[in-house]
Amino acid sequence: METASTPPLPGGTWTLGDSTVTRFGYGAMQLAGPWVMGPPADHDGALAVLREAVDLGITHIDTSDAYGPRVTNELIREALHPYPDSLFIATKVGATRDAQGGWPTARRPEDLRKQVHENLDSLGVEALDLVNMRMGDAQGPRPDSIAEAFETLVALQQEGLIRHLGVSNVTAEQVAEARGIAPVVCVQNMYNLAHRQDDDLVDHLAADGIAYVPFFPLGGFTPLQSEALSQVANRLEATPMSVALAWLLRRSPNILLIPGTSSTAHLRENIAGAGLSLSDEDVAELDGVGRA
């Protein structure tokens, strides 16, 4: 756990549901094997990363029973159970895995109930802190109704199996639809310097006290955009990932980071990078990356 000698994590904290979490969190997906299938090459190394994350003061871990499948959840349980009171574990449902490593959707009520119980079992808890309802597909959000799927999670919440609800890979319309059914504490979508289609949504959620959790902080950059980011990073003597993470923390106070890694050294590098100080001029230049 964080001690007096542990430097504070960049970004401070955010209130997620009824818990205070560090804005710098940890995404466990990369702990599974290649293509998020099977066990890690270094089992003990994976456990060490998880324990290091908690030792460094991280209180928000993102996972899913579909990672592996079951692999990351079982690693989290082995490394950290019984969990510290301060630790908040978010998971997601709405997709399974096939033999080819694909992510077929699974959103029927019976599918979602099964996935929630699988997450409960593999994490070793009686109630899940947060379950994100994953919509869309691997290509991104799709304009489908979220109502039936989200109502299934609400019923499970009423049964005491889920504490808080979120949505993932969604459109702004689906966020509004879900919020019309039950409180939503976070939205998890692809968002970064180059992909800013959720700019208005980020601001709207911030005004309402709802967290926004971006994934793929360096995903989908064109060569021109990557070159622009690298130029800023070189000037600051930092890595592109450091600049991208620091920009996200600067972008809005409701943005929570969940960068993943299977290396304790890389974990520390990500933390240091996210704490990079960006000037107003840096931010203005970075804002141009999305227009490059």
mmCIF file of C-alpha atoms in Angstrom:
data_model
loop_
_atom_site.group_PDB
_atom_site.id
_atom_site.type_symbol
_atom_site.label_atom_id
_atom_site.label_comp_id
_atom_site.label_asym_id
_atom_site.label_seq_id
_atom_site.Cartn_x
_atom_site.Cartn_y
_atom_site.Cartn_z
ATOM 1 C CA MET A 1 0.000 0.000 0.000
ATOM 2 C CA GLU A 2 1.007 3.630 -0.476
ATOM 3 C CA THR A 3 3.234 4.953 2.288
ATOM 4 C CA ALA A 4 4.559 8.357 3.266
ATOM 5 C CA SER A 5 7.632 7.675 1.110
ATOM 6 C CA THR A 6 5.566 6.796 -1.964
ATOM 7 C CA PRO A 7 5.216 9.787 -4.308
ATOM 8 C CA PRO A 8 1.623 10.769 -5.045
ATOM 9 C CA LEU A 9 0.136 9.479 -8.261
ATOM 10 C CA PRO A 10 -0.437 12.026 -11.028
ATOM 11 C CA GLY A 11 -3.916 13.468 -11.400
ATOM 12 C CA GLY A 12 -5.104 13.108 -7.832
ATOM 13 C CA THR A 13 -8.404 11.339 -7.184
ATOM 14 C CA TRP A 14 -11.987 11.088 -8.417
ATOM 15 C CA THR A 15 -15.172 9.935 -6.724
ATOM 16 C CA LEU A 16 -16.363 6.852 -8.569
ATOM 17 C CA GLY A 17 -19.766 5.889 -7.244
ATOM 18 C CA ASP A 18 -19.297 5.862 -3.478
ATOM 19 C CA SER A 19 -15.526 5.341 -3.617
ATOM 20 C CA THR A 20 -12.572 7.653 -4.017
ATOM 21 C CA VAL A 21 -10.141 6.260 -6.591
ATOM 22 C CA THR A 22 -6.858 7.396 -8.060
ATOM 23 C CA ARG A 23 -7.248 8.953 -11.502
ATOM 24 C CA PHE A 24 -4.195 6.957 -12.532
ATOM 25 C CA GLY A 25 -5.400 3.362 -12.554
ATOM 26 C CA TYR A 26 -4.261 0.105 -14.081
ATOM 27 C CA GLY A 27 -5.721 -1.947 -16.936
ATOM 28 C CA ALA A 28 -5.108 -5.682 -16.545
ATOM 29 C CA MET A 29 -5.784 -6.799 -20.134
ATOM 30 C CA GLN A 30 -2.111 -7.071 -21.089
ATOM 31 C CA LEU A 31 -1.463 -9.583 -18.323
ATOM 32 C CA ALA A 32 -3.023 -12.365 -20.408
ATOM 33 C CA GLY A 33 -1.164 -14.129 -23.209
ATOM 34 C CA PRO A 34 -0.874 -12.999 -26.854
ATOM 35 C CA TRP A 35 -4.115 -11.576 -28.304
ATOM 36 C CA VAL A 36 -5.474 -11.582 -24.729
ATOM 37 C CA MET A 37 -5.732 -15.359 -24.827
ATOM 38 C CA GLY A 38 -4.261 -17.867 -22.400
ATOM 39 C CA PRO A 39 -1.871 -17.427 -19.493
ATOM 40 C CA PRO A 40 1.005 -14.941 -19.318
ATOM 41 C CA ALA A 41 4.502 -16.003 -20.308
ATOM 42 C CA ASP A 42 5.689 -14.879 -16.867
ATOM 43 C CA HIS A 43 3.127 -15.802 -14.215
ATOM 44 C CA ASP A 44 5.179 -14.491 -11.291
ATOM 45 C CA GLY A 45 5.918 -11.307 -13.219
ATOM 46 C CA ALA A 46 2.205 -10.712 -13.727
ATOM 47 C CA LEU A 47 1.562 -11.096 -10.004
ATOM 48 C CA ALA A 48 4.429 -8.709 -9.288
ATOM 49 C CA VAL A 49 2.922 -6.005 -11.544
ATOM 50 C CA LEU A 50 -0.421 -6.184 -9.760
ATOM 51 C CA ARG A 51 1.178 -6.023 -6.326
ATOM 52 C CA GLU A 52 3.417 -3.171 -7.417
ATOM 53 C CA ALA A 53 0.395 -1.235 -8.691
ATOM 54 C CA VAL A 54 -1.276 -1.447 -5.291
ATOM 55 C CA ASP A 55 1.998 -0.725 -3.462
ATOM 56 C CA LEU A 56 2.362 2.441 -5.537
ATOM 57 C CA GLY A 57 -1.076 3.605 -4.388
ATOM 58 C CA ILE A 58 -3.243 2.689 -7.395
ATOM 59 C CA THR A 59 -6.797 2.019 -6.224
ATOM 60 C CA HIS A 60 -8.607 1.462 -9.570
ATOM 61 C CA ILE A 61 -8.008 -1.736 -11.564
ATOM 62 C CA ASP A 62 -9.872 -2.501 -14.779
ATOM 63 C CA THR A 63 -10.392 -6.104 -15.887
ATOM 64 C CA SER A 64 -12.835 -8.569 -17.447
ATOM 65 C CA ASP A 65 -13.436 -12.286 -17.194
ATOM 66 C CA ALA A 66 -13.189 -12.311 -21.023
ATOM 67 C CA TYR A 67 -9.467 -11.499 -20.763
ATOM 68 C CA GLY A 68 -7.803 -14.867 -21.110
ATOM 69 C CA PRO A 69 -10.636 -15.800 -20.606
ATOM 70 C CA ARG A 70 -10.581 -15.801 -16.772
ATOM 71 C CA VAL A 71 -6.809 -15.312 -16.752
ATOM 72 C CA THR A 72 -6.571 -11.691 -15.586
ATOM 73 C CA ASN A 73 -9.296 -12.061 -12.973
ATOM 74 C CA GLU A 74 -7.621 -15.134 -11.515
ATOM 75 C CA LEU A 75 -4.262 -13.349 -11.467
ATOM 76 C CA ILE A 76 -5.847 -10.407 -9.640
ATOM 77 C CA ARG A 77 -7.356 -12.772 -7.097
ATOM 78 C CA GLU A 78 -4.084 -14.650 -6.588
ATOM 79 C CA ALA A 79 -2.057 -11.470 -6.245
ATOM 80 C CA LEU A 80 -4.347 -9.274 -4.173
ATOM 81 C CA HIS A 81 -7.098 -11.262 -2.406
ATOM 82 C CA PRO A 82 -8.213 -10.505 0.260
ATOM 83 C CA TYR A 83 -8.518 -7.117 -1.352
ATOM 84 C CA PRO A 84 -7.648 -3.864 0.446
ATOM 85 C CA ASP A 85 -10.713 -1.830 1.356
ATOM 86 C CA SER A 86 -9.408 0.974 -0.848
ATOM 87 C CA LEU A 87 -9.191 -1.154 -4.008
ATOM 88 C CA PHE A 88 -11.922 -0.647 -6.611
ATOM 89 C CA ILE A 89 -12.116 -3.324 -9.324
ATOM 90 C CA ALA A 90 -14.073 -2.561 -12.490
ATOM 91 C CA THR A 91 -15.060 -5.299 -14.899
ATOM 92 C CA LYS A 92 -17.152 -5.519 -18.048
ATOM 93 C CA VAL A 93 -19.632 -7.837 -19.744
ATOM 94 C CA GLY A 94 -21.198 -8.067 -23.177
ATOM 95 C CA ALA A 95 -18.674 -10.174 -25.085
ATOM 96 C CA THR A 96 -17.100 -13.593 -24.821
ATOM 97 C CA ARG A 97 -14.162 -15.230 -26.616
ATOM 98 C CA ASP A 98 -14.043 -17.788 -29.389
ATOM 99 C CA ALA A 99 -11.345 -20.316 -30.298
ATOM 100 C CA GLN A 100 -9.883 -17.916 -32.861
ATOM 101 C CA GLY A 101 -9.409 -15.164 -30.264
ATOM 102 C CA GLY A 102 -12.409 -13.169 -31.472
ATOM 103 C CA TRP A 103 -14.822 -11.209 -29.280
ATOM 104 C CA PRO A 104 -18.341 -12.364 -30.198
ATOM 105 C CA THR A 105 -21.075 -10.330 -28.565
ATOM 106 C CA ALA A 106 -23.094 -11.938 -25.768
ATOM 107 C CA ARG A 107 -25.795 -9.594 -24.536
ATOM 108 C CA ARG A 108 -28.887 -11.717 -23.996
ATOM 109 C CA PRO A 109 -30.096 -11.584 -20.389
ATOM 110 C CA GLU A 110 -28.933 -15.160 -19.764
ATOM 111 C CA ASP A 111 -25.512 -14.344 -21.251
ATOM 112 C CA LEU A 112 -25.058 -11.316 -19.027
ATOM 113 C CA ARG A 113 -26.140 -13.137 -15.887
ATOM 114 C CA LYS A 114 -23.647 -15.890 -16.669
ATOM 115 C CA GLN A 115 -20.835 -13.381 -17.221
ATOM 116 C CA VAL A 116 -21.566 -11.533 -13.997
ATOM 117 C CA HIS A 117 -21.461 -14.778 -12.015
ATOM 118 C CA GLU A 118 -18.236 -15.796 -13.774
ATOM 119 C CA ASN A 119 -16.653 -12.477 -12.767
ATOM 120 C CA LEU A 120 -17.845 -12.913 -9.184
ATOM 121 C CA ASP A 121 -16.365 -16.406 -9.084
ATOM 122 C CA SER A 122 -13.014 -15.651 -10.709
ATOM 123 C CA LEU A 123 -12.442 -12.495 -8.636
ATOM 124 C CA GLY A 124 -13.622 -14.188 -5.443
ATOM 125 C CA VAL A 125 -16.106 -11.530 -4.346
ATOM 126 C CA GLU A 126 -19.759 -11.449 -3.342
ATOM 127 C CA ALA A 127 -20.460 -8.203 -5.226
ATOM 128 C CA LEU A 128 -18.671 -6.510 -8.104
ATOM 129 C CA ASP A 129 -17.613 -2.893 -7.529
ATOM 130 C CA LEU A 130 -18.458 -1.818 -11.078
ATOM 131 C CA VAL A 131 -19.722 -3.593 -14.189
ATOM 132 C CA ASN A 132 -19.462 -1.846 -17.545
ATOM 133 C CA MET A 133 -21.990 -2.855 -20.181
ATOM 134 C CA ARG A 134 -19.935 -3.260 -23.363
ATOM 135 C CA MET A 135 -21.815 -2.444 -26.538
ATOM 136 C CA GLY A 136 -20.799 -2.222 -30.204
ATOM 137 C CA ASP A 137 -18.080 -4.482 -31.555
ATOM 138 C CA ALA A 138 -14.334 -4.521 -32.237
ATOM 139 C CA GLN A 139 -14.816 -1.775 -34.832
ATOM 140 C CA GLY A 140 -16.416 0.585 -32.325
ATOM 141 C CA PRO A 141 -19.866 1.662 -31.107
ATOM 142 C CA ARG A 142 -23.022 0.688 -33.012
ATOM 143 C CA PRO A 143 -26.352 2.559 -32.751
ATOM 144 C CA ASP A 144 -28.292 -0.239 -31.029
ATOM 145 C CA SER A 145 -30.585 0.122 -28.048
ATOM 146 C CA ILE A 146 -28.820 -0.552 -24.749
ATOM 147 C CA ALA A 147 -32.073 -0.908 -22.802
ATOM 148 C CA GLU A 148 -32.545 -4.685 -22.532
ATOM 149 C CA ALA A 149 -28.904 -5.373 -21.686
ATOM 150 C CA PHE A 150 -28.625 -2.526 -19.203
ATOM 151 C CA GLU A 151 -31.910 -3.447 -17.518
ATOM 152 C CA THR A 152 -30.498 -6.940 -16.952
ATOM 153 C CA LEU A 153 -27.526 -5.425 -15.104
ATOM 154 C CA VAL A 154 -29.862 -3.196 -13.096
ATOM 155 C CA ALA A 155 -31.740 -6.307 -11.961
ATOM 156 C CA LEU A 156 -28.452 -7.905 -10.892
ATOM 157 C CA GLN A 157 -27.572 -4.696 -9.069
ATOM 158 C CA GLN A 158 -30.897 -4.854 -7.231
ATOM 159 C CA GLU A 159 -30.021 -8.434 -6.246
ATOM 160 C CA GLY A 160 -26.882 -7.098 -4.571
ATOM 161 C CA LEU A 161 -24.400 -8.617 -7.038
ATOM 162 C CA ILE A 162 -23.238 -5.296 -8.539
ATOM 163 C CA ARG A 163 -22.533 -2.044 -6.709
ATOM 164 C CA HIS A 164 -22.196 0.389 -9.613
ATOM 165 C CA LEU A 165 -22.937 0.429 -13.338
ATOM 166 C CA GLY A 166 -21.074 1.854 -16.307
ATOM 167 C CA VAL A 167 -21.162 1.610 -20.090
ATOM 168 C CA SER A 168 -18.426 0.942 -22.634
ATOM 169 C CA ASN A 169 -17.934 1.323 -26.390
ATOM 170 C CA VAL A 170 -21.065 3.427 -26.626
ATOM 171 C CA THR A 171 -22.556 6.406 -28.406
ATOM 172 C CA ALA A 172 -23.727 9.533 -26.604
ATOM 173 C CA GLU A 173 -27.293 8.435 -27.326
ATOM 174 C CA GLN A 174 -26.699 5.090 -25.606
ATOM 175 C CA VAL A 175 -25.238 6.885 -22.591
ATOM 176 C CA ALA A 176 -28.389 8.984 -22.360
ATOM 177 C CA GLU A 177 -30.578 5.899 -22.784
ATOM 178 C CA ALA A 178 -28.738 4.055 -20.005
ATOM 179 C CA ARG A 179 -28.886 7.060 -17.679
ATOM 180 C CA GLY A 180 -32.635 7.167 -18.212
ATOM 181 C CA ILE A 181 -32.820 3.642 -16.772
ATOM 182 C CA ALA A 182 -30.402 3.820 -13.826
ATOM 183 C CA PRO A 183 -27.419 5.867 -12.576
ATOM 184 C CA VAL A 184 -24.224 5.490 -14.612
ATOM 185 C CA VAL A 185 -20.934 6.232 -12.822
ATOM 186 C CA CYS A 186 -18.554 5.922 -15.778
ATOM 187 C CA VAL A 187 -18.259 5.718 -19.548
ATOM 188 C CA GLN A 188 -15.380 3.755 -21.088
ATOM 189 C CA ASN A 189 -14.659 4.556 -24.750
ATOM 190 C CA MET A 190 -11.770 4.889 -27.167
ATOM 191 C CA TYR A 191 -10.443 8.438 -26.873
ATOM 192 C CA ASN A 192 -7.054 10.023 -27.379
ATOM 193 C CA LEU A 193 -5.278 12.943 -29.012
ATOM 194 C CA ALA A 194 -6.136 11.670 -32.491
ATOM 195 C CA HIS A 195 -9.661 10.403 -31.775
ATOM 196 C CA ARG A 196 -11.671 13.130 -30.106
ATOM 197 C CA GLN A 197 -15.180 12.281 -31.261
ATOM 198 C CA ASP A 198 -16.258 12.199 -27.591
ATOM 199 C CA ASP A 199 -15.085 15.737 -26.745
ATOM 200 C CA ASP A 200 -18.602 17.001 -26.078
ATOM 201 C CA LEU A 201 -19.495 13.837 -24.173
ATOM 202 C CA VAL A 202 -16.423 14.163 -21.925
ATOM 203 C CA ASP A 203 -17.419 17.709 -20.995
ATOM 204 C CA HIS A 204 -21.085 16.806 -20.475
ATOM 205 C CA LEU A 205 -20.168 13.897 -18.191
ATOM 206 C CA ALA A 206 -17.710 16.045 -16.239
ATOM 207 C CA ALA A 207 -20.464 18.564 -15.533
ATOM 208 C CA ASP A 208 -22.620 15.718 -14.181
ATOM 209 C CA GLY A 209 -19.851 14.151 -12.071
ATOM 210 C CA ILE A 210 -19.508 11.033 -14.221
ATOM 211 C CA ALA A 211 -16.112 9.504 -14.954
ATOM 212 C CA TYR A 212 -14.787 9.027 -18.480
ATOM 213 C CA VAL A 213 -12.276 6.181 -18.882
ATOM 214 C CA PRO A 214 -10.423 6.254 -22.223
ATOM 215 C CA PHE A 215 -8.817 3.181 -23.717
ATOM 216 C CA PHE A 216 -6.139 2.985 -26.431
ATOM 217 C CA PRO A 217 -4.302 6.238 -25.540
ATOM 218 C CA LEU A 218 -2.075 5.741 -28.610
ATOM 219 C CA GLY A 219 -4.547 3.825 -30.771
ATOM 220 C CA GLY A 220 -5.487 4.725 -34.334
ATOM 221 C CA PHE A 221 -2.911 7.430 -35.016
ATOM 222 C CA THR A 222 -2.043 8.178 -38.637
ATOM 223 C CA PRO A 223 1.685 8.491 -39.481
ATOM 224 C CA LEU A 224 1.289 12.278 -39.687
ATOM 225 C CA GLN A 225 -0.360 12.440 -36.271
ATOM 226 C CA SER A 226 2.287 10.158 -34.758
ATOM 227 C CA GLU A 227 5.015 12.414 -36.164
ATOM 228 C CA ALA A 228 3.428 15.499 -34.604
ATOM 229 C CA LEU A 229 3.151 13.760 -31.224
ATOM 230 C CA SER A 230 6.746 12.530 -31.445
ATOM 231 C CA GLN A 231 7.980 16.060 -32.128
ATOM 232 C CA VAL A 232 6.343 17.319 -28.942
ATOM 233 C CA ALA A 233 7.664 14.323 -27.005
ATOM 234 C CA ASN A 234 11.199 14.865 -28.282
ATOM 235 C CA ARG A 235 11.102 18.521 -27.291
ATOM 236 C CA LEU A 236 9.979 17.546 -23.790
ATOM 237 C CA GLU A 237 12.497 14.675 -23.648
ATOM 238 C CA ALA A 238 9.645 12.257 -23.006
ATOM 239 C CA THR A 239 8.019 9.283 -24.721
ATOM 240 C CA PRO A 240 4.908 9.668 -26.888
ATOM 241 C CA MET A 241 2.993 7.541 -24.369
ATOM 242 C CA SER A 242 4.005 9.871 -21.539
ATOM 243 C CA VAL A 243 2.780 12.896 -23.458
ATOM 244 C CA ALA A 244 -0.468 11.169 -24.438
ATOM 245 C CA LEU A 245 -1.217 10.162 -20.834
ATOM 246 C CA ALA A 246 -0.316 13.591 -19.461
ATOM 247 C CA TRP A 247 -2.554 15.251 -22.048
ATOM 248 C CA LEU A 248 -5.478 13.019 -21.053
ATOM 249 C CA LEU A 249 -5.111 13.933 -17.371
ATOM 250 C CA ARG A 250 -4.932 17.602 -18.342
ATOM 251 C CA ARG A 251 -7.916 17.317 -20.702
ATOM 252 C CA SER A 252 -10.605 16.988 -18.007
ATOM 253 C CA PRO A 253 -10.735 16.165 -14.275
ATOM 254 C CA ASN A 254 -13.217 13.300 -14.842
ATOM 255 C CA ILE A 255 -10.813 11.356 -17.089
ATOM 256 C CA LEU A 256 -9.448 8.239 -15.372
ATOM 257 C CA LEU A 257 -6.464 6.447 -16.899
ATOM 258 C CA ILE A 258 -6.103 2.667 -17.103
ATOM 259 C CA PRO A 259 -2.876 2.068 -19.073
ATOM 260 C CA GLY A 260 -1.833 -1.554 -19.074
ATOM 261 C CA THR A 261 1.527 -3.274 -18.942
ATOM 262 C CA SER A 262 3.031 -6.607 -17.931
ATOM 263 C CA SER A 263 6.230 -4.977 -16.627
ATOM 264 C CA THR A 264 6.807 -3.309 -13.266
ATOM 265 C CA ALA A 265 9.414 -1.034 -14.851
ATOM 266 C CA HIS A 266 6.953 0.043 -17.553
ATOM 267 C CA LEU A 267 4.293 0.626 -14.889
ATOM 268 C CA ARG A 268 6.597 3.054 -13.113
ATOM 269 C CA GLU A 269 7.458 4.702 -16.443
ATOM 270 C CA ASN A 270 3.762 5.208 -17.204
ATOM 271 C CA ILE A 271 3.191 6.797 -13.804
ATOM 272 C CA ALA A 272 6.151 9.130 -14.214
ATOM 273 C CA GLY A 273 5.080 9.949 -17.765
ATOM 274 C CA ALA A 274 1.512 10.794 -16.824
ATOM 275 C CA GLY A 275 2.922 13.282 -14.333
ATOM 276 C CA LEU A 276 4.698 15.189 -17.100
ATOM 277 C CA SER A 277 4.048 18.923 -16.841
ATOM 278 C CA LEU A 278 2.551 20.355 -20.033
ATOM 279 C CA SER A 279 2.552 24.069 -20.722
ATOM 280 C CA ASP A 280 -0.377 25.855 -22.331
ATOM 281 C CA GLU A 281 1.714 26.022 -25.490
ATOM 282 C CA ASP A 282 2.318 22.250 -25.380
ATOM 283 C CA VAL A 283 -1.388 21.617 -24.989
ATOM 284 C CA ALA A 284 -2.253 23.937 -27.875
ATOM 285 C CA GLU A 285 0.216 22.106 -30.124
ATOM 286 C CA LEU A 286 -1.079 18.711 -29.010
ATOM 287 C CA ASP A 287 -4.650 19.768 -29.638
ATOM 288 C CA GLY A 288 -3.598 20.146 -33.257
ATOM 289 C CA VAL A 289 -2.651 16.454 -33.491
ATOM 290 C CA GLY A 290 -6.285 15.506 -33.989
ATOM 291 C CA ARG A 291 -6.430 17.861 -36.927
ATOM 292 C CA ALA A 292 -3.180 16.635 -38.512
#
